[in-house]
Short mmCIF file of C-alpha atoms and ligand atoms in Angstrom, two decimals:
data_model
loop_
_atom_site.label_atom_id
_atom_site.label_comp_id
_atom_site.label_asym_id
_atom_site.label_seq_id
_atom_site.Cartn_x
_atom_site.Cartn_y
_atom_site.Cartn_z
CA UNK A 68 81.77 92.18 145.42
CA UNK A 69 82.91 94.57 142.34
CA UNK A 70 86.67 94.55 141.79
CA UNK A 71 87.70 98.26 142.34
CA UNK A 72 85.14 98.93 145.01
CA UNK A 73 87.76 99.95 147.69
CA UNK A 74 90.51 102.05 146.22
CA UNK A 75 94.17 102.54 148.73
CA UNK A 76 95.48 105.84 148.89
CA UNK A 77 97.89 105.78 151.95
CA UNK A 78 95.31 107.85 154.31
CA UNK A 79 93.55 107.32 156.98
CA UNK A 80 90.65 106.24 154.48
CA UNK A 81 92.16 103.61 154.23
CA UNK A 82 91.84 102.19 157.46
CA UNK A 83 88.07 102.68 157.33
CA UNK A 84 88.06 100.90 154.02
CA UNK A 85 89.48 98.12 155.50
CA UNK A 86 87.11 98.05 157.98
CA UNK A 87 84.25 97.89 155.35
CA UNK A 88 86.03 95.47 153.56
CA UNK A 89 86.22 93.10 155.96
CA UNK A 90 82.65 93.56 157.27
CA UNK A 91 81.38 92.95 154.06
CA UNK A 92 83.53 89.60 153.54
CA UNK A 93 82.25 88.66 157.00
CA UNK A 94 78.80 88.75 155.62
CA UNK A 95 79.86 86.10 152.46
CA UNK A 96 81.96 84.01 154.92
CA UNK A 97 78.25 84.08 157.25
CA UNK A 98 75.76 83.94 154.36
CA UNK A 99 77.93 81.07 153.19
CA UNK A 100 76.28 77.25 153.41
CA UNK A 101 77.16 75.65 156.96
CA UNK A 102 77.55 71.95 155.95
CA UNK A 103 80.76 71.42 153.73
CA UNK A 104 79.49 70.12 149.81
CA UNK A 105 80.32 66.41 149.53
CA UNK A 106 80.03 66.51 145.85
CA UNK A 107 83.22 68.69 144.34
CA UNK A 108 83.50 67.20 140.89
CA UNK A 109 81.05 70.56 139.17
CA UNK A 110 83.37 72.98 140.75
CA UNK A 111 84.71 74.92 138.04
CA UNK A 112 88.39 74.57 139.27
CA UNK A 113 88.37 71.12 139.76
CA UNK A 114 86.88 70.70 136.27
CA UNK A 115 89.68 72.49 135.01
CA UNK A 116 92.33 70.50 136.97
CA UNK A 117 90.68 67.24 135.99
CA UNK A 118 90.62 68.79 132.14
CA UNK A 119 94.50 69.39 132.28
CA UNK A 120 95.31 66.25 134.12
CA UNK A 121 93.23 63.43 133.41
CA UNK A 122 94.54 59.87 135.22
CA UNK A 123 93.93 58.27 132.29
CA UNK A 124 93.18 59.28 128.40
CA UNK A 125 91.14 56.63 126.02
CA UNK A 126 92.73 57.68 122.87
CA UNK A 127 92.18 56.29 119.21
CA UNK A 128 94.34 56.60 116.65
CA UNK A 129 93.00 58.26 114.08
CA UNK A 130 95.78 58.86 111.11
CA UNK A 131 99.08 56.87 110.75
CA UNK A 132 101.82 58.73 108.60
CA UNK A 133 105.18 56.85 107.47
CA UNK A 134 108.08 59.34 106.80
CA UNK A 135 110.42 56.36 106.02
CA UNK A 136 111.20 52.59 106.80
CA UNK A 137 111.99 54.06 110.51
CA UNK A 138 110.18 56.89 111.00
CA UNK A 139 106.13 56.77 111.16
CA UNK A 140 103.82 59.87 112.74
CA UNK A 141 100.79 58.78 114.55
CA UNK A 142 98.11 60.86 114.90
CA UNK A 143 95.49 60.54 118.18
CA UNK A 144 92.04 61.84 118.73
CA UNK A 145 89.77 61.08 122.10
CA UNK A 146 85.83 59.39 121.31
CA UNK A 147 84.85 60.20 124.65
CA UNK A 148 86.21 63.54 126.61
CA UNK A 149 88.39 66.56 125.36
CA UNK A 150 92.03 65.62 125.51
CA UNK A 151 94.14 67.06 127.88
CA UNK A 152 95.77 70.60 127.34
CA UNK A 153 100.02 70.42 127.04
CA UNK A 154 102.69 72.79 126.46
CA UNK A 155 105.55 72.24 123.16
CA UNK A 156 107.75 70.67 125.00
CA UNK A 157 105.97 67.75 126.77
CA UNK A 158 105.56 63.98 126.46
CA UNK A 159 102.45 61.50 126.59
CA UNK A 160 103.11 57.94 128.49
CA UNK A 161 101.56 55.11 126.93
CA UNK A 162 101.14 51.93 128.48
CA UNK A 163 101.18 48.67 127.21
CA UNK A 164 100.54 44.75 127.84
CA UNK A 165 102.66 42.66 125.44
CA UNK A 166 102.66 39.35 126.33
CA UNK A 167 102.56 39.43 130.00
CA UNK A 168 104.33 42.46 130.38
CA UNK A 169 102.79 45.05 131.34
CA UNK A 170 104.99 48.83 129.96
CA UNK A 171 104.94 52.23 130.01
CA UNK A 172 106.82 54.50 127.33
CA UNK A 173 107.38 58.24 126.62
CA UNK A 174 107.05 59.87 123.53
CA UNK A 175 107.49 63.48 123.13
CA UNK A 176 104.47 65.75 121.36
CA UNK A 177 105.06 66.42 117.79
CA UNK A 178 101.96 68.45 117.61
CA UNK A 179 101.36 72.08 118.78
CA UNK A 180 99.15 73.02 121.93
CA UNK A 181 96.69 74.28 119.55
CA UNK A 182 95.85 70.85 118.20
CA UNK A 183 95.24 69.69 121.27
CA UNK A 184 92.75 71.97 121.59
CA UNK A 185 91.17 70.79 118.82
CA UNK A 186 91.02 67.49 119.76
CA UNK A 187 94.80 66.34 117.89
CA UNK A 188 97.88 65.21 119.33
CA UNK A 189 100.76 63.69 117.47
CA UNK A 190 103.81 61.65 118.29
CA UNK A 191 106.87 60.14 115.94
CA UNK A 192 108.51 56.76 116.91
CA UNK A 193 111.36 55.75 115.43
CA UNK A 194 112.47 52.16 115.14
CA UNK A 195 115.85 51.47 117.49
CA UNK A 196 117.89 48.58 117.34
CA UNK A 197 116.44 46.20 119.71
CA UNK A 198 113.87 48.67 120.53
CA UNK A 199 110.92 46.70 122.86
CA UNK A 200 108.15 48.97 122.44
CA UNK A 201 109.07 51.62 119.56
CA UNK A 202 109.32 47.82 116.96
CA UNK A 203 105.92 46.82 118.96
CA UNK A 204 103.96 50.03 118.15
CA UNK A 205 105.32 50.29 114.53
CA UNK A 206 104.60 46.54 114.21
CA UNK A 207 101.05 46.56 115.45
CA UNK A 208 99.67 49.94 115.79
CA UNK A 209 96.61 50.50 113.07
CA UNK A 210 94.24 53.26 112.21
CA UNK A 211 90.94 52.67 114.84
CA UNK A 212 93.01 51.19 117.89
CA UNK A 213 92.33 52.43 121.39
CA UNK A 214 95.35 52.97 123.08
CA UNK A 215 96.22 53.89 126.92
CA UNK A 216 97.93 57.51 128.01
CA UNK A 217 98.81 59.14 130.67
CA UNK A 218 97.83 63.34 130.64
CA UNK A 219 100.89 65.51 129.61
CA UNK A 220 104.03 65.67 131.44
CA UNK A 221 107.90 67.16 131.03
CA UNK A 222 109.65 70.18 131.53
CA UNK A 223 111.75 71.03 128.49
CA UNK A 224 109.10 73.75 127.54
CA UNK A 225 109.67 77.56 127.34
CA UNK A 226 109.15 79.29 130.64
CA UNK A 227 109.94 83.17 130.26
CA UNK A 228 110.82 83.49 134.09
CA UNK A 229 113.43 80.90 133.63
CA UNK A 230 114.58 80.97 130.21
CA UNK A 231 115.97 83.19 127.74
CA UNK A 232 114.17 85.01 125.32
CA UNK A 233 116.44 82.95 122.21
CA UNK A 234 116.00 79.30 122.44
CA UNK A 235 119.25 77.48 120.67
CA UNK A 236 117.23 73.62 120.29
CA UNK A 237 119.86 70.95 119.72
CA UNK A 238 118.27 67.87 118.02
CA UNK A 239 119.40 64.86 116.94
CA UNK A 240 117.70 62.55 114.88
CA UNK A 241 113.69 61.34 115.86
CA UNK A 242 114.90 64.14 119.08
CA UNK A 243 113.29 66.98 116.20
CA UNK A 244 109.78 66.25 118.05
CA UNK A 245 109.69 68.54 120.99
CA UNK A 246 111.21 71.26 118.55
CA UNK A 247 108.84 70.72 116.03
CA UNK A 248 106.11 71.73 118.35
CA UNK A 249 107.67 74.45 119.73
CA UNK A 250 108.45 75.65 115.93
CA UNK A 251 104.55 74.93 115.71
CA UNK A 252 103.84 77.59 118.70
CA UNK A 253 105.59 80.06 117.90
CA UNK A 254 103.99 80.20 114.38
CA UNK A 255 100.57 80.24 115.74
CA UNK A 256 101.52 82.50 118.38
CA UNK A 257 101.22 80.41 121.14
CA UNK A 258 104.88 81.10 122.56
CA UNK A 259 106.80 84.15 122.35
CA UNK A 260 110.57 83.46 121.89
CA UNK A 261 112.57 83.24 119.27
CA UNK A 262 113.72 79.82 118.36
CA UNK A 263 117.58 78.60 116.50
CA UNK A 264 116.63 74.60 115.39
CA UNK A 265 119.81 72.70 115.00
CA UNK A 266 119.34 69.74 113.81
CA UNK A 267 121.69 66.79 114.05
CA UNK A 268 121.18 64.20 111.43
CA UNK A 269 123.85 61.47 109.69
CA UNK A 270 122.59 62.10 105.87
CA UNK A 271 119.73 64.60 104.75
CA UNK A 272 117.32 61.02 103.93
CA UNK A 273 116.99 61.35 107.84
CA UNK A 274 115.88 64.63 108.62
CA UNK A 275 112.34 64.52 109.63
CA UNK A 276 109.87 67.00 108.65
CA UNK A 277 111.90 69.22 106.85
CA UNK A 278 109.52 70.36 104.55
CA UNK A 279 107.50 71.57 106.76
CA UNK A 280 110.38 73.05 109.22
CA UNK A 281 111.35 74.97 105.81
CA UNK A 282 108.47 76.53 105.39
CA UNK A 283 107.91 77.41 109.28
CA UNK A 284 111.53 79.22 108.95
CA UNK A 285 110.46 81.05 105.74
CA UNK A 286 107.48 82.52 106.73
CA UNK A 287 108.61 83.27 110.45
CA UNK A 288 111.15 85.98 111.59
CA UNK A 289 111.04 84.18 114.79
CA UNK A 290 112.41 80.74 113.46
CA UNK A 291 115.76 79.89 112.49
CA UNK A 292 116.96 76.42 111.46
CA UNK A 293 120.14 75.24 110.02
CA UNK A 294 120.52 71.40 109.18
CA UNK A 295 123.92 69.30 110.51
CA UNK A 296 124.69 66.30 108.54
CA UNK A 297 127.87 64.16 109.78
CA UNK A 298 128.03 61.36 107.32
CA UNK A 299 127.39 63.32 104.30
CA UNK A 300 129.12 66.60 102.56
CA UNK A 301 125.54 68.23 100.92
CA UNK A 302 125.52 71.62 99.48
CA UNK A 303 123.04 73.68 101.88
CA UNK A 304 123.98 71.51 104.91
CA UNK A 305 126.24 72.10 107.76
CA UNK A 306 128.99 69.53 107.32
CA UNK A 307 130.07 68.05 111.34
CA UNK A 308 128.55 67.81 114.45
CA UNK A 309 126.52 70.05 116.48
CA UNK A 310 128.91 71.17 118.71
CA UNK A 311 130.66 74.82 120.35
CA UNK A 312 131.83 76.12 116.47
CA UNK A 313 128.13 75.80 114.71
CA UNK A 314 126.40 77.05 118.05
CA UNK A 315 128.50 79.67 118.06
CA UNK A 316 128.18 80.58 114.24
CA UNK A 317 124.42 80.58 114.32
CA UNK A 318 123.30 81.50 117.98
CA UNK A 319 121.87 85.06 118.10
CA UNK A 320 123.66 87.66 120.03
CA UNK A 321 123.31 88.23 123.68
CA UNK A 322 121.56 85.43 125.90
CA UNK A 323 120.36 82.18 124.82
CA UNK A 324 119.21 79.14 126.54
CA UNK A 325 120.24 76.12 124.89
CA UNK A 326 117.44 73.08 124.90
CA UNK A 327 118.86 69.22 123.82
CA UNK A 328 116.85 66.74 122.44
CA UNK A 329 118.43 63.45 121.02
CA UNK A 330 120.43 59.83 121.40
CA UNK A 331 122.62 59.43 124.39
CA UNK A 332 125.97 60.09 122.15
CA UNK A 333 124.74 63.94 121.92
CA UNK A 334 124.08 64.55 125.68
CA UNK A 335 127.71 62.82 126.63
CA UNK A 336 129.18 65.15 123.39
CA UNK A 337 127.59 68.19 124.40
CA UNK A 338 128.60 67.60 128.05
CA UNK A 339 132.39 68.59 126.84
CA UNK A 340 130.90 71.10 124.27
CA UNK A 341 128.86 73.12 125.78
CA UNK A 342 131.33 74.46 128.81
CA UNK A 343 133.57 76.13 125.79
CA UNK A 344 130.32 78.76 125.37
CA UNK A 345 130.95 79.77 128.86
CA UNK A 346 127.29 79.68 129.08
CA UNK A 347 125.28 79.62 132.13
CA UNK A 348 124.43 75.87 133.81
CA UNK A 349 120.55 77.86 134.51
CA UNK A 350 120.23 78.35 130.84
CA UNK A 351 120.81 74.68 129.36
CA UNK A 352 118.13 72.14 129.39
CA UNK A 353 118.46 68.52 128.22
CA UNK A 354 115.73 66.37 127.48
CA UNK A 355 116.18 63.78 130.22
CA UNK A 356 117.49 60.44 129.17
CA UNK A 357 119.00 57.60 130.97
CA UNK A 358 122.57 56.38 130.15
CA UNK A 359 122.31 52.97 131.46
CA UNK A 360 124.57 50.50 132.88
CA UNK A 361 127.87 48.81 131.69
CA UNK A 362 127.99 45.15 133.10
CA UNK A 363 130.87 43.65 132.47
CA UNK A 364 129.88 40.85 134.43
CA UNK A 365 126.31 39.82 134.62
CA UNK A 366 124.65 38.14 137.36
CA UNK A 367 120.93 37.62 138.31
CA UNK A 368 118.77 38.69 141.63
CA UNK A 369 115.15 37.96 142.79
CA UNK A 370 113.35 40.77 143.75
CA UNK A 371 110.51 40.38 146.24
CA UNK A 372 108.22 42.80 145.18
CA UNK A 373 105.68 43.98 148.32
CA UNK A 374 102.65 45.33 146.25
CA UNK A 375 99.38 46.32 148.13
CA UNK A 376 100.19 43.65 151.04
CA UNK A 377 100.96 41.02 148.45
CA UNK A 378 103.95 39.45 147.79
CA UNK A 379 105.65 38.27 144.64
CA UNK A 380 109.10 37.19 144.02
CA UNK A 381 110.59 37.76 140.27
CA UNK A 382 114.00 37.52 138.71
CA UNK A 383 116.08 40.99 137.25
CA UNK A 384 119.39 40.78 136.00
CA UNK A 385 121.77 43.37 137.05
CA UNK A 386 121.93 44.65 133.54
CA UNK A 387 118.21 45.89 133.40
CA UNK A 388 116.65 48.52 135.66
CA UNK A 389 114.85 47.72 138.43
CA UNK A 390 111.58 48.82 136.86
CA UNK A 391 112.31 46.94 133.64
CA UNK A 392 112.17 43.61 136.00
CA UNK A 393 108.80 44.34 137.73
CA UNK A 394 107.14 45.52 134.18
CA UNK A 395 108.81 42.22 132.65
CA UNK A 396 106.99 40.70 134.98
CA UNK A 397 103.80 42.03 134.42
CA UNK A 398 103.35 43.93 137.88
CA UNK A 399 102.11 47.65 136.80
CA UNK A 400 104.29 50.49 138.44
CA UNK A 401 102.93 53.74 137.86
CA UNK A 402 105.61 55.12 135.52
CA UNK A 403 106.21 58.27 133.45
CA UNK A 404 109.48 59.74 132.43
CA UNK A 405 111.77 56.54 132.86
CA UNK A 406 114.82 58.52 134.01
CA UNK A 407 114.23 59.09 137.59
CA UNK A 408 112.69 62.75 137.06
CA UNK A 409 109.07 62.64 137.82
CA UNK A 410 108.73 60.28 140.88
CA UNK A 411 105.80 58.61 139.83
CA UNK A 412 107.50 55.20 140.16
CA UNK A 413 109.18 55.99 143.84
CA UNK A 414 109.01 52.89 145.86
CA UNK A 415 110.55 51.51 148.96
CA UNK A 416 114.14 50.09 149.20
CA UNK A 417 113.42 47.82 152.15
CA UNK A 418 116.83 45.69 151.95
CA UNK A 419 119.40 45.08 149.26
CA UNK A 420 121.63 47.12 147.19
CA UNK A 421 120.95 49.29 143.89
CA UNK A 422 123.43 50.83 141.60
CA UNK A 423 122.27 54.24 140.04
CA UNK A 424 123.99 56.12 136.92
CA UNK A 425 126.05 58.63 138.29
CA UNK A 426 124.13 62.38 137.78
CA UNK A 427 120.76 60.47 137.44
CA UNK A 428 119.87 60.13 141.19
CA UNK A 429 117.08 62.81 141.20
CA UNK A 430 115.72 61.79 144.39
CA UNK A 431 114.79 64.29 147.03
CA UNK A 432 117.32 63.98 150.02
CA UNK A 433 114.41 62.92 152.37
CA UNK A 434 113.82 60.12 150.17
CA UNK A 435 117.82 59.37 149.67
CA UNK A 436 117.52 59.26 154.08
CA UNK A 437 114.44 57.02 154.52
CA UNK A 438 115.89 54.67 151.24
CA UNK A 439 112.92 55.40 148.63
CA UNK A 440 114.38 54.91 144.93
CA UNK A 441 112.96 55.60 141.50
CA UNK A 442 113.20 52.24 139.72
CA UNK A 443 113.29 53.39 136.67
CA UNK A 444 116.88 54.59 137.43
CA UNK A 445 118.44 51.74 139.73
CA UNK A 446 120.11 48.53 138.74
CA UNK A 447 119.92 45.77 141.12
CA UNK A 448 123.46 44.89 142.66
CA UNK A 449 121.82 42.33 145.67
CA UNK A 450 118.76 40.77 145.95
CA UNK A 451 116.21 43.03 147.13
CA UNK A 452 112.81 43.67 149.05
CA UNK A 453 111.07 46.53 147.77
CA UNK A 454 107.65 47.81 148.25
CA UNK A 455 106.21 49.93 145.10
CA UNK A 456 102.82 51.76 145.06
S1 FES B 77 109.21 56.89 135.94
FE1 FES B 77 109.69 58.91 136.44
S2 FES B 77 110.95 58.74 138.19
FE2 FES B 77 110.63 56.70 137.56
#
């Protein structure tokens, strides 16, 4: 049927038009085959939806590329299907079996959409004090190694029904990543808004990329970014932290939304920061994170875990999360974000008690009534029956 083949003017044609119109979609609905296909997988749609969210992606790392003793970008390509699509913003999952655990982990996109495209993504880790799986992939991760993801997921990313046309992005430290693509973006013209990049760092040895952020602000009207260092009084440098004063001296005029990315000590600073800009809650966006628990008195549960009708019966302590026990324990919980946000770990409180972080239950109220909980987010305080996929 061609597009425009039945104009509305408000007349009585109209009405006839109708008529025609449906007459003639009676005759595709009729013509149309009987029986119901059984195979859907060459449907163009579903192609598409299987494109942009693939269960699983076989990736191989193809480049490794050390910025310091900390700080090391690795670079992923796919041998056997085009990698899914994402937008700057997002984060890959990667899972892992070390030892007998078996782990998932998040890692936000350094790369821009475009590279995905052709066939690229890119993530920086960092290496934390005590960090499980950031010291495992710096320690072991080589150029040719298949590794496990998840397709694309997160929702710090630039919606133009939602956000402002200026995007203030507060980073802090290896938190440049989701900026970094977003600076990447803009510059190729996949995004349209106009980005202020302040960057949190202790001494200038730490900023990440700055070469290349330089450049991106030099030949870009649309990028701004200014560097913070606290530790260190450098000529060119914003001397501090990135708080209400430097927002306020650099943010454009008029609206802004204000995107965080960083350690825990930025959220929990910006939480008393932020408020003084008397800007709107709808137009501030942190990069979920988790806060974790303070025991001051640690104790040990068992957790019987009911998994596909079986049943297993593993230790936690009440310091760790819930999911932290089960992937300890090698029993695979399908996990993403780690901070309660996507649901993909949701599983079934059946007895016992959990503790969860106060402002990180992000549990639908339905769930909250029939006791489902995110693990990733809940702290044993009893021993508990659960029941997970
Ligand atoms: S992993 Fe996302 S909610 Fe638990």
């Amino acid at each position: 049927m061609s597009k425009n083949k039945f104009s509305v003017n408000g007349s009585f044609k109209d009405s006839v038009n109708t008529v025609k119109f449906l007459t003639e979609r009676m005759h595709f609905v009729n013509s149309a085959e009987a029986v119901l296909p059984t195979r859907t997988d060459d449907f163009g749609v579903n192609k598409v939806a299987k494109s942009l969210h693939p269960k699983e992606q076989k990736l191989v790392i193809s480049k490794i590329e050390k910025h310091s003793d900390i700080a090391t970008s690795y670079f992923f390509k796919s041998e056997t299907a085009p990698i899914a699509y994402f937008k700057a913003g997002q984060y890959l999952t990667f899972k892992f079996e070390i030892g007998n655990a078996v782990v998932t982990r998040s890692y936000s996109i350094a790369s821009s959409p475009a590279s995905a495209l052709a066939g690229e993504y890119q993530i920086t880790v960092k290496r934390i004090n005590d960090g499980f799986v950031s010291d495992y992939i710096l320690d072991n991760w080589s150029v040719g190694d298949e590794v496990t993801a998840y397709a694309p997921e997160g929702n710090m990313t630039y919606c133009p029904l939602r956000d402002a046309d200026n995007i203030v992005a507060i980073a802090g430290g290896s938190g440049i990543t989701p900026f970094l693509s977003l600076a990447r973006a803009i510059s190729q013209g996949d995004e349209n808004c106009n980005l202020t990049l302040l960057y949190g760092c202790r001494t200038s040895d730490e900023i990440l990329f700055k070469e290349e952020l330089d450049s991106l602000c030099e030949k870009n009207d649309k990028i701004n970014v200014v560097y913070v260092l606290s530790d260190s009084d450098e000529k060119g440098y914003e001397k501090g932290f990135v708080g209400a004063d430097i927002i306020k001296k650099y943010a454009p005029e008029g609206n802004y939304s204000v995107f965080v990315c960083g350690p825990g000590g930025l959220y929990k600073f910006l939480e008393t920061e932020l408020p003084k800009l008397g800007i709107e809650r709808k137009y501030i966006r942190f990069e979920v994170f988790s806060s974790g628990k303070k025991v001051i008195d640690a104790k040990d549960f068992s957790i019987t875990v009911i998994n596909r009708g079986k049943e297993t019966v593993i230790k936690a302590g009440n310091n760790e999360t819930v999911l932290c026990a089960l992937e300890r324990a090698g029993i695979e919980v399908p996990a993403r974000c780690h901070t309660g946000e996507c649901g993909f770990c949701r599983s079934k409180l059946i007895s016992g008690k959990v503790y969860i972080p106060e402002g990180e239950d992000k549990r639908r109220v339905a769930d909250m009534q029939f006791n489902f909980i995110h693990p990733c987010c809940c702290y044993p305080e009893s021993d508990l029956v659960i029941r997970i996929n």
